[in-house]
CSV table of C-alpha atoms in Angstrom, one decimal:
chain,number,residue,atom,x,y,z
E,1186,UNK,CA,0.0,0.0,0.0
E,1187,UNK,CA,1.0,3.3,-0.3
E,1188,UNK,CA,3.0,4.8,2.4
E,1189,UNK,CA,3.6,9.4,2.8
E,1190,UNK,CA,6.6,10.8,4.5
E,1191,UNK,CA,7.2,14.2,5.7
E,1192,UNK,CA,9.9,16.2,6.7
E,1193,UNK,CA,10.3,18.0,8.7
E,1194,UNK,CA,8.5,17.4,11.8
E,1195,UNK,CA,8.6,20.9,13.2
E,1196,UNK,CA,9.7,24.0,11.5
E,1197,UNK,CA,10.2,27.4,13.0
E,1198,UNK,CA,10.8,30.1,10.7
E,1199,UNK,CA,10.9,34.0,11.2
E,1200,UNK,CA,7.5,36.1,9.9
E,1201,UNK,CA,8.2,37.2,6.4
E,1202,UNK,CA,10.5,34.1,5.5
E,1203,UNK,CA,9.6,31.6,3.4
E,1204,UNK,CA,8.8,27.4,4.5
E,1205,UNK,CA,9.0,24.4,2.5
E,1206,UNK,CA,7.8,21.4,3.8
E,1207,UNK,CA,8.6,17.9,1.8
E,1208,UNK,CA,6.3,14.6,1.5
E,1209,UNK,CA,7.6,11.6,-0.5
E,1210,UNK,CA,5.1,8.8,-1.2
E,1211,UNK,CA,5.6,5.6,-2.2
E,1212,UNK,CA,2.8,4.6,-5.1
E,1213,UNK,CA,3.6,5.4,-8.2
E,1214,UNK,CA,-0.1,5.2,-9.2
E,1215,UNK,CA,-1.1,7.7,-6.8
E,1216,UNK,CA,-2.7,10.9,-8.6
E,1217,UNK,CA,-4.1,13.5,-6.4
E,1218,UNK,CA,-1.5,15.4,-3.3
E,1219,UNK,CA,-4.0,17.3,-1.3
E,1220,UNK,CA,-2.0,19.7,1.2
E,1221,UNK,CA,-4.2,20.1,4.6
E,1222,UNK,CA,-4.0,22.8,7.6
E,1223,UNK,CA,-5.0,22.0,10.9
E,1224,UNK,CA,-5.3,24.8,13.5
E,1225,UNK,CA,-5.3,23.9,17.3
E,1226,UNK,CA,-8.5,22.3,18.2
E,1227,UNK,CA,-10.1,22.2,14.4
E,1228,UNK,CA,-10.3,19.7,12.0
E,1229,UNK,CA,-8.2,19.5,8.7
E,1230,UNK,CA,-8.4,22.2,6.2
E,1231,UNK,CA,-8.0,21.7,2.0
E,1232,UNK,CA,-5.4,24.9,1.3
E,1233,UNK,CA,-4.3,23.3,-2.1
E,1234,UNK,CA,-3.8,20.1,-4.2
E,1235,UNK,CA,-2.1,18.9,-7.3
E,1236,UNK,CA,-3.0,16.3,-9.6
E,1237,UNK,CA,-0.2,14.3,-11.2
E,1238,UNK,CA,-0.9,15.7,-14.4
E,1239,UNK,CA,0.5,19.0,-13.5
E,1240,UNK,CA,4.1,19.8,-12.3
E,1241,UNK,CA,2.8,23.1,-10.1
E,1242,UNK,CA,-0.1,24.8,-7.9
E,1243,UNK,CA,0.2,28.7,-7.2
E,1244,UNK,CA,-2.6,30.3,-4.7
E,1245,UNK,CA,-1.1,33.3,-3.7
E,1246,UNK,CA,1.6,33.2,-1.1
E,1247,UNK,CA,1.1,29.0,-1.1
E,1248,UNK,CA,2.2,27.0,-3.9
E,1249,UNK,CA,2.5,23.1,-4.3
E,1250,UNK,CA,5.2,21.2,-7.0
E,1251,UNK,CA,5.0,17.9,-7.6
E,1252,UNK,CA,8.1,15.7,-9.5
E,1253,UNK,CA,6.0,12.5,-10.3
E,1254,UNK,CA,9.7,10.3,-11.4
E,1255,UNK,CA,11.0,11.1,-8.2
E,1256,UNK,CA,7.6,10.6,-6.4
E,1257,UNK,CA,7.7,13.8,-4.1
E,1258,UNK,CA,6.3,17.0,-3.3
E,1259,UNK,CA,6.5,19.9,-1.8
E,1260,UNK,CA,4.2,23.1,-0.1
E,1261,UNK,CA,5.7,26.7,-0.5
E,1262,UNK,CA,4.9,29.3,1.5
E,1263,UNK,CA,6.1,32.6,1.0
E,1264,UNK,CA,5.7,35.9,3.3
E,1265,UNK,CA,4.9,33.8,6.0
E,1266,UNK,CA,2.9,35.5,8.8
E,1267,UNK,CA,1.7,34.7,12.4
E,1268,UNK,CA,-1.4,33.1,11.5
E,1269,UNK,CA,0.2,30.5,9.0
E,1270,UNK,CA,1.3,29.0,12.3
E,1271,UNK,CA,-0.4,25.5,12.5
E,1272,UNK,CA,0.4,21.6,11.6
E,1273,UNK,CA,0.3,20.6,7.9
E,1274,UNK,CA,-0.4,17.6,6.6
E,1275,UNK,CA,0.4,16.2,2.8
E,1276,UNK,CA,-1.7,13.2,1.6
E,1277,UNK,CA,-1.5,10.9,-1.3
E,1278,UNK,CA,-4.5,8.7,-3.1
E,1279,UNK,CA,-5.5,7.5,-6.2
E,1280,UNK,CA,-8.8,9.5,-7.5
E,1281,UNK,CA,-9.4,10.4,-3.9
E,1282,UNK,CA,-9.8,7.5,-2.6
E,1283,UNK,CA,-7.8,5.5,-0.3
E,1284,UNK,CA,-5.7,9.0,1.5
E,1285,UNK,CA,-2.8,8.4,2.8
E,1286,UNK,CA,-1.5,11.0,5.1
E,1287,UNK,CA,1.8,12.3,6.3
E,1288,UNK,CA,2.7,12.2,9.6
E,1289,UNK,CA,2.5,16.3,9.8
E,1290,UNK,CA,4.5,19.3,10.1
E,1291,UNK,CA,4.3,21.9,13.4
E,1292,UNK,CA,5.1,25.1,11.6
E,1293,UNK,CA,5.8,27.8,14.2
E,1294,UNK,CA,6.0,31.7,12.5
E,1295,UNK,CA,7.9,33.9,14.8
E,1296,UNK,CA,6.7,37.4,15.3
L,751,UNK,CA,-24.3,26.8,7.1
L,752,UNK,CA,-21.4,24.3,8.4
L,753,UNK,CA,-20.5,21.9,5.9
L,754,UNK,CA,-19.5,18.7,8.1
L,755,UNK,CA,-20.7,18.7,11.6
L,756,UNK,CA,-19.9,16.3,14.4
L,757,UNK,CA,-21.7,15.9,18.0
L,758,UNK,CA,-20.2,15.8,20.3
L,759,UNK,CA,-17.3,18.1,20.0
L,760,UNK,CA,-15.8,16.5,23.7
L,761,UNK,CA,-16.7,12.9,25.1
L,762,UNK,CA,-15.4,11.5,28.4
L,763,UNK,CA,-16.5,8.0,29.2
L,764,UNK,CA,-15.3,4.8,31.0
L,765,UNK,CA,-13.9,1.7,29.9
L,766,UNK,CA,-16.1,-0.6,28.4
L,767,UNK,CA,-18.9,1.4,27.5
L,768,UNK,CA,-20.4,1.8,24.0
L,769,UNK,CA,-21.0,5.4,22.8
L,770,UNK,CA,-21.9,6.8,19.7
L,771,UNK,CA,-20.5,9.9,17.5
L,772,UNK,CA,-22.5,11.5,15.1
L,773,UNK,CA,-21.6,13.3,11.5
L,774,UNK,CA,-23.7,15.1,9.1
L,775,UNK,CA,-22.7,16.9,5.8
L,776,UNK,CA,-24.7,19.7,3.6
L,777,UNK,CA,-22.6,19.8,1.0
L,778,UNK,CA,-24.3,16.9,-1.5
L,779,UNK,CA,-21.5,14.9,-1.0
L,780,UNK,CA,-21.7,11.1,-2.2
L,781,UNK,CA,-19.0,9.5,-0.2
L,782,UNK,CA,-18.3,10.0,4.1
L,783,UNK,CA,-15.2,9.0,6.3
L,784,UNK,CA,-13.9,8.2,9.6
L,785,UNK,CA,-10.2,9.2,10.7
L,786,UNK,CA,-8.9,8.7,13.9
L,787,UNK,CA,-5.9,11.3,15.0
L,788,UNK,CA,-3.5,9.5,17.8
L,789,UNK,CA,-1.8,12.0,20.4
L,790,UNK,CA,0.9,12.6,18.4
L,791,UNK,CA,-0.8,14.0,15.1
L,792,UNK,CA,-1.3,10.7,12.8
L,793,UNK,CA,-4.4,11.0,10.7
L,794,UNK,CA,-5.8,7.4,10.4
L,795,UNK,CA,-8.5,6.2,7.5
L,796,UNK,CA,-11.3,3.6,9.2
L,797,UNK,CA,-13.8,3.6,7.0
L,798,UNK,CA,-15.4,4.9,3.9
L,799,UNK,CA,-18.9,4.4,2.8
L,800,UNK,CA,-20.9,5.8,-0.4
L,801,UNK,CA,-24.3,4.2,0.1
L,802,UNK,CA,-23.4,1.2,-2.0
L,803,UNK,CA,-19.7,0.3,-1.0
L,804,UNK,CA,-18.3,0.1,2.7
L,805,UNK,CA,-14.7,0.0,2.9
L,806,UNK,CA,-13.4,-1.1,6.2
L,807,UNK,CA,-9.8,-0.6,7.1
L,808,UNK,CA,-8.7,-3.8,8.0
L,809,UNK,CA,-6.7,-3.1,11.2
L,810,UNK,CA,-9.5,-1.4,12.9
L,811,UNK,CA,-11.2,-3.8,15.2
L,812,UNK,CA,-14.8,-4.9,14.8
L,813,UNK,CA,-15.6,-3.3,17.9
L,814,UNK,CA,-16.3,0.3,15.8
L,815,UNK,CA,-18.7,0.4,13.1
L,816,UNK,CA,-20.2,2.7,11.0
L,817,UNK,CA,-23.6,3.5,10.2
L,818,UNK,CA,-25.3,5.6,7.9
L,819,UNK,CA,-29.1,6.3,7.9
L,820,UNK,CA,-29.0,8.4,4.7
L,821,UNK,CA,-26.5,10.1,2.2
L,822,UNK,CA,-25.7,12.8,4.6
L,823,UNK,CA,-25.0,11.1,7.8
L,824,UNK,CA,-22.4,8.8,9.0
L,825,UNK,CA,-22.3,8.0,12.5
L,826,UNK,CA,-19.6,5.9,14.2
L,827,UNK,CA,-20.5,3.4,17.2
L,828,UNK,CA,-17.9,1.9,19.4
L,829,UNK,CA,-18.4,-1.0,21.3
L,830,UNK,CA,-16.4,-2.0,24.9
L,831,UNK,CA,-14.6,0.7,24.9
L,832,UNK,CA,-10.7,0.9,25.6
L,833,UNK,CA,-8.1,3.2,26.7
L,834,UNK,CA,-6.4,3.2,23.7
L,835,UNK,CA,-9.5,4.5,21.8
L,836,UNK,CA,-8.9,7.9,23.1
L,837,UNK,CA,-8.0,10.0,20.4
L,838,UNK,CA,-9.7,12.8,18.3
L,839,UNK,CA,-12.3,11.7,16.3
L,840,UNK,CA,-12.9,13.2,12.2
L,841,UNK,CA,-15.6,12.9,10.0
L,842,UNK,CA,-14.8,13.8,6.3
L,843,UNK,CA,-16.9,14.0,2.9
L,844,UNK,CA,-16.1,14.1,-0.6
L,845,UNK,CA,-18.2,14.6,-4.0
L,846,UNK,CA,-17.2,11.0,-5.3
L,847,UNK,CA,-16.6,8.0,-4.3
L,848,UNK,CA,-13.6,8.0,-7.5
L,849,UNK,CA,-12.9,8.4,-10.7
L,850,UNK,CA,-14.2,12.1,-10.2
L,851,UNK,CA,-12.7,15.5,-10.8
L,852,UNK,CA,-13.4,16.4,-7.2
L,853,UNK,CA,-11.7,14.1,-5.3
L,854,UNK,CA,-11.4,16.5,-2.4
L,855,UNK,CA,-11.9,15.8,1.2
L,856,UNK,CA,-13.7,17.9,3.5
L,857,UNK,CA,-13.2,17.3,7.5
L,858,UNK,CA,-15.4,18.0,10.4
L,859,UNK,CA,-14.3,19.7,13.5
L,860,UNK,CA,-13.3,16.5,15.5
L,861,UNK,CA,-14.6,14.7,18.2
L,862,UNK,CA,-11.8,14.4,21.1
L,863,UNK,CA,-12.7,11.0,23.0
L,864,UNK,CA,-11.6,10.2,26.1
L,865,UNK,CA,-11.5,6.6,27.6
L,866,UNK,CA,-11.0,6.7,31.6
């Protein structure tokens, strides 16, 4: 079955900087990478996915690429601020079924 | 106007009891979830159901089971309940089942079970 890892586990970076967090999976039929945000005490939110037929994502300061021969991908976040403080997860399925989900990222902006 | 709800939001019950957790979803959505998230994060797939096709992940134990009265509900019972069912609870939906162009999930607020 299919199997996401993530790296890194936590990541602290200064407001204004940018963060990349990583996920490799292991499927190479797997064709939708949804990126999630979860706030304290909330449930998972969508912020932006990728389907394999396209190499990159951009929603204004978040953006999502995806190298389908090396099977990984990674979120971009640019300008980050305060409230961009929260645990990310990266998932992996096929047609959206079946999600696999990385084991999450803390991200911790700095003021 | 919320999207996926779950009640209740907090449950604290003892060992061996059976207790429910209900999910509802507005948005039309053909296809409901069940995740469990351990202390430490891990989002978990338990089941997935579209009115025709159950999907049981096979290392959750028969003891939970999902039931769904119509398209948008999917509630989750849990039988003899057991310390190491506490965890945080989440209902999800998505537009199809697969094979779709929205394969999208989209998550409830969690229910955060604890087993005394």
């Amino acid at each position: 079955g299919e199997n996401v890892e993530q790296h890194p586990s936590t990541l602290s970076v200064q407001e204004g900087d940018s963060a990349v967090i990583k996920c490799t999976y292991s499927d190479s039929a797997s064709n939708y990478f949804p990126w999630y945000k979860q706030e304290l005490g909330k449930g998972p939110q969508l912020i932006i996915d990728i389907r394999s037929n396209v190499g990159e994502k951009k929603d204004q300061r978040i953006a999502v690429t995806l190298n389908k021969t090396a099977k990984h991908f990674s979120l971009h976040i640019t300008e980050t601020q305060p409230e961009d403080s929260a645990v990310y997860f990266c998932a992996a399925s096929l047609y959206g079924q079946n999600f696999v989900f990385g084991p999450g990222t803390r991200l911790s902006v700095l003021p | 106007d919320t999207a996926v709800s779950q009640t209740p939001k907090y449950l604290v019950t003892q060992m061996g009891n059976d207790k429910s957790i209900k999910c509802e979803q507005n948005l039309g959505h053909d296809t409901m979830y069940w995740y469990k998230q351990d202390s430490k994060k891990f989002l978990k797939i338990m089941f997935s159901y579209n009115n025709k096709e159950l999907i049981i992940n096979e290392t959750v134990p028969n003891r939970f089971s999902p039931k769904s009265p119509d398209k948008a509900h999917l509630n989750l019972h849990i039988n003899s309940l057991e310390l190491g069912d506490s965890a945080v609870y989440f209902c999800a939906s998505s537009p199809a089942g697969g094979g779709g162009l929205s394969d999208t999930q989209y998550f409830g607020p969690g229910t955060r079970l604890t087993v005394l």
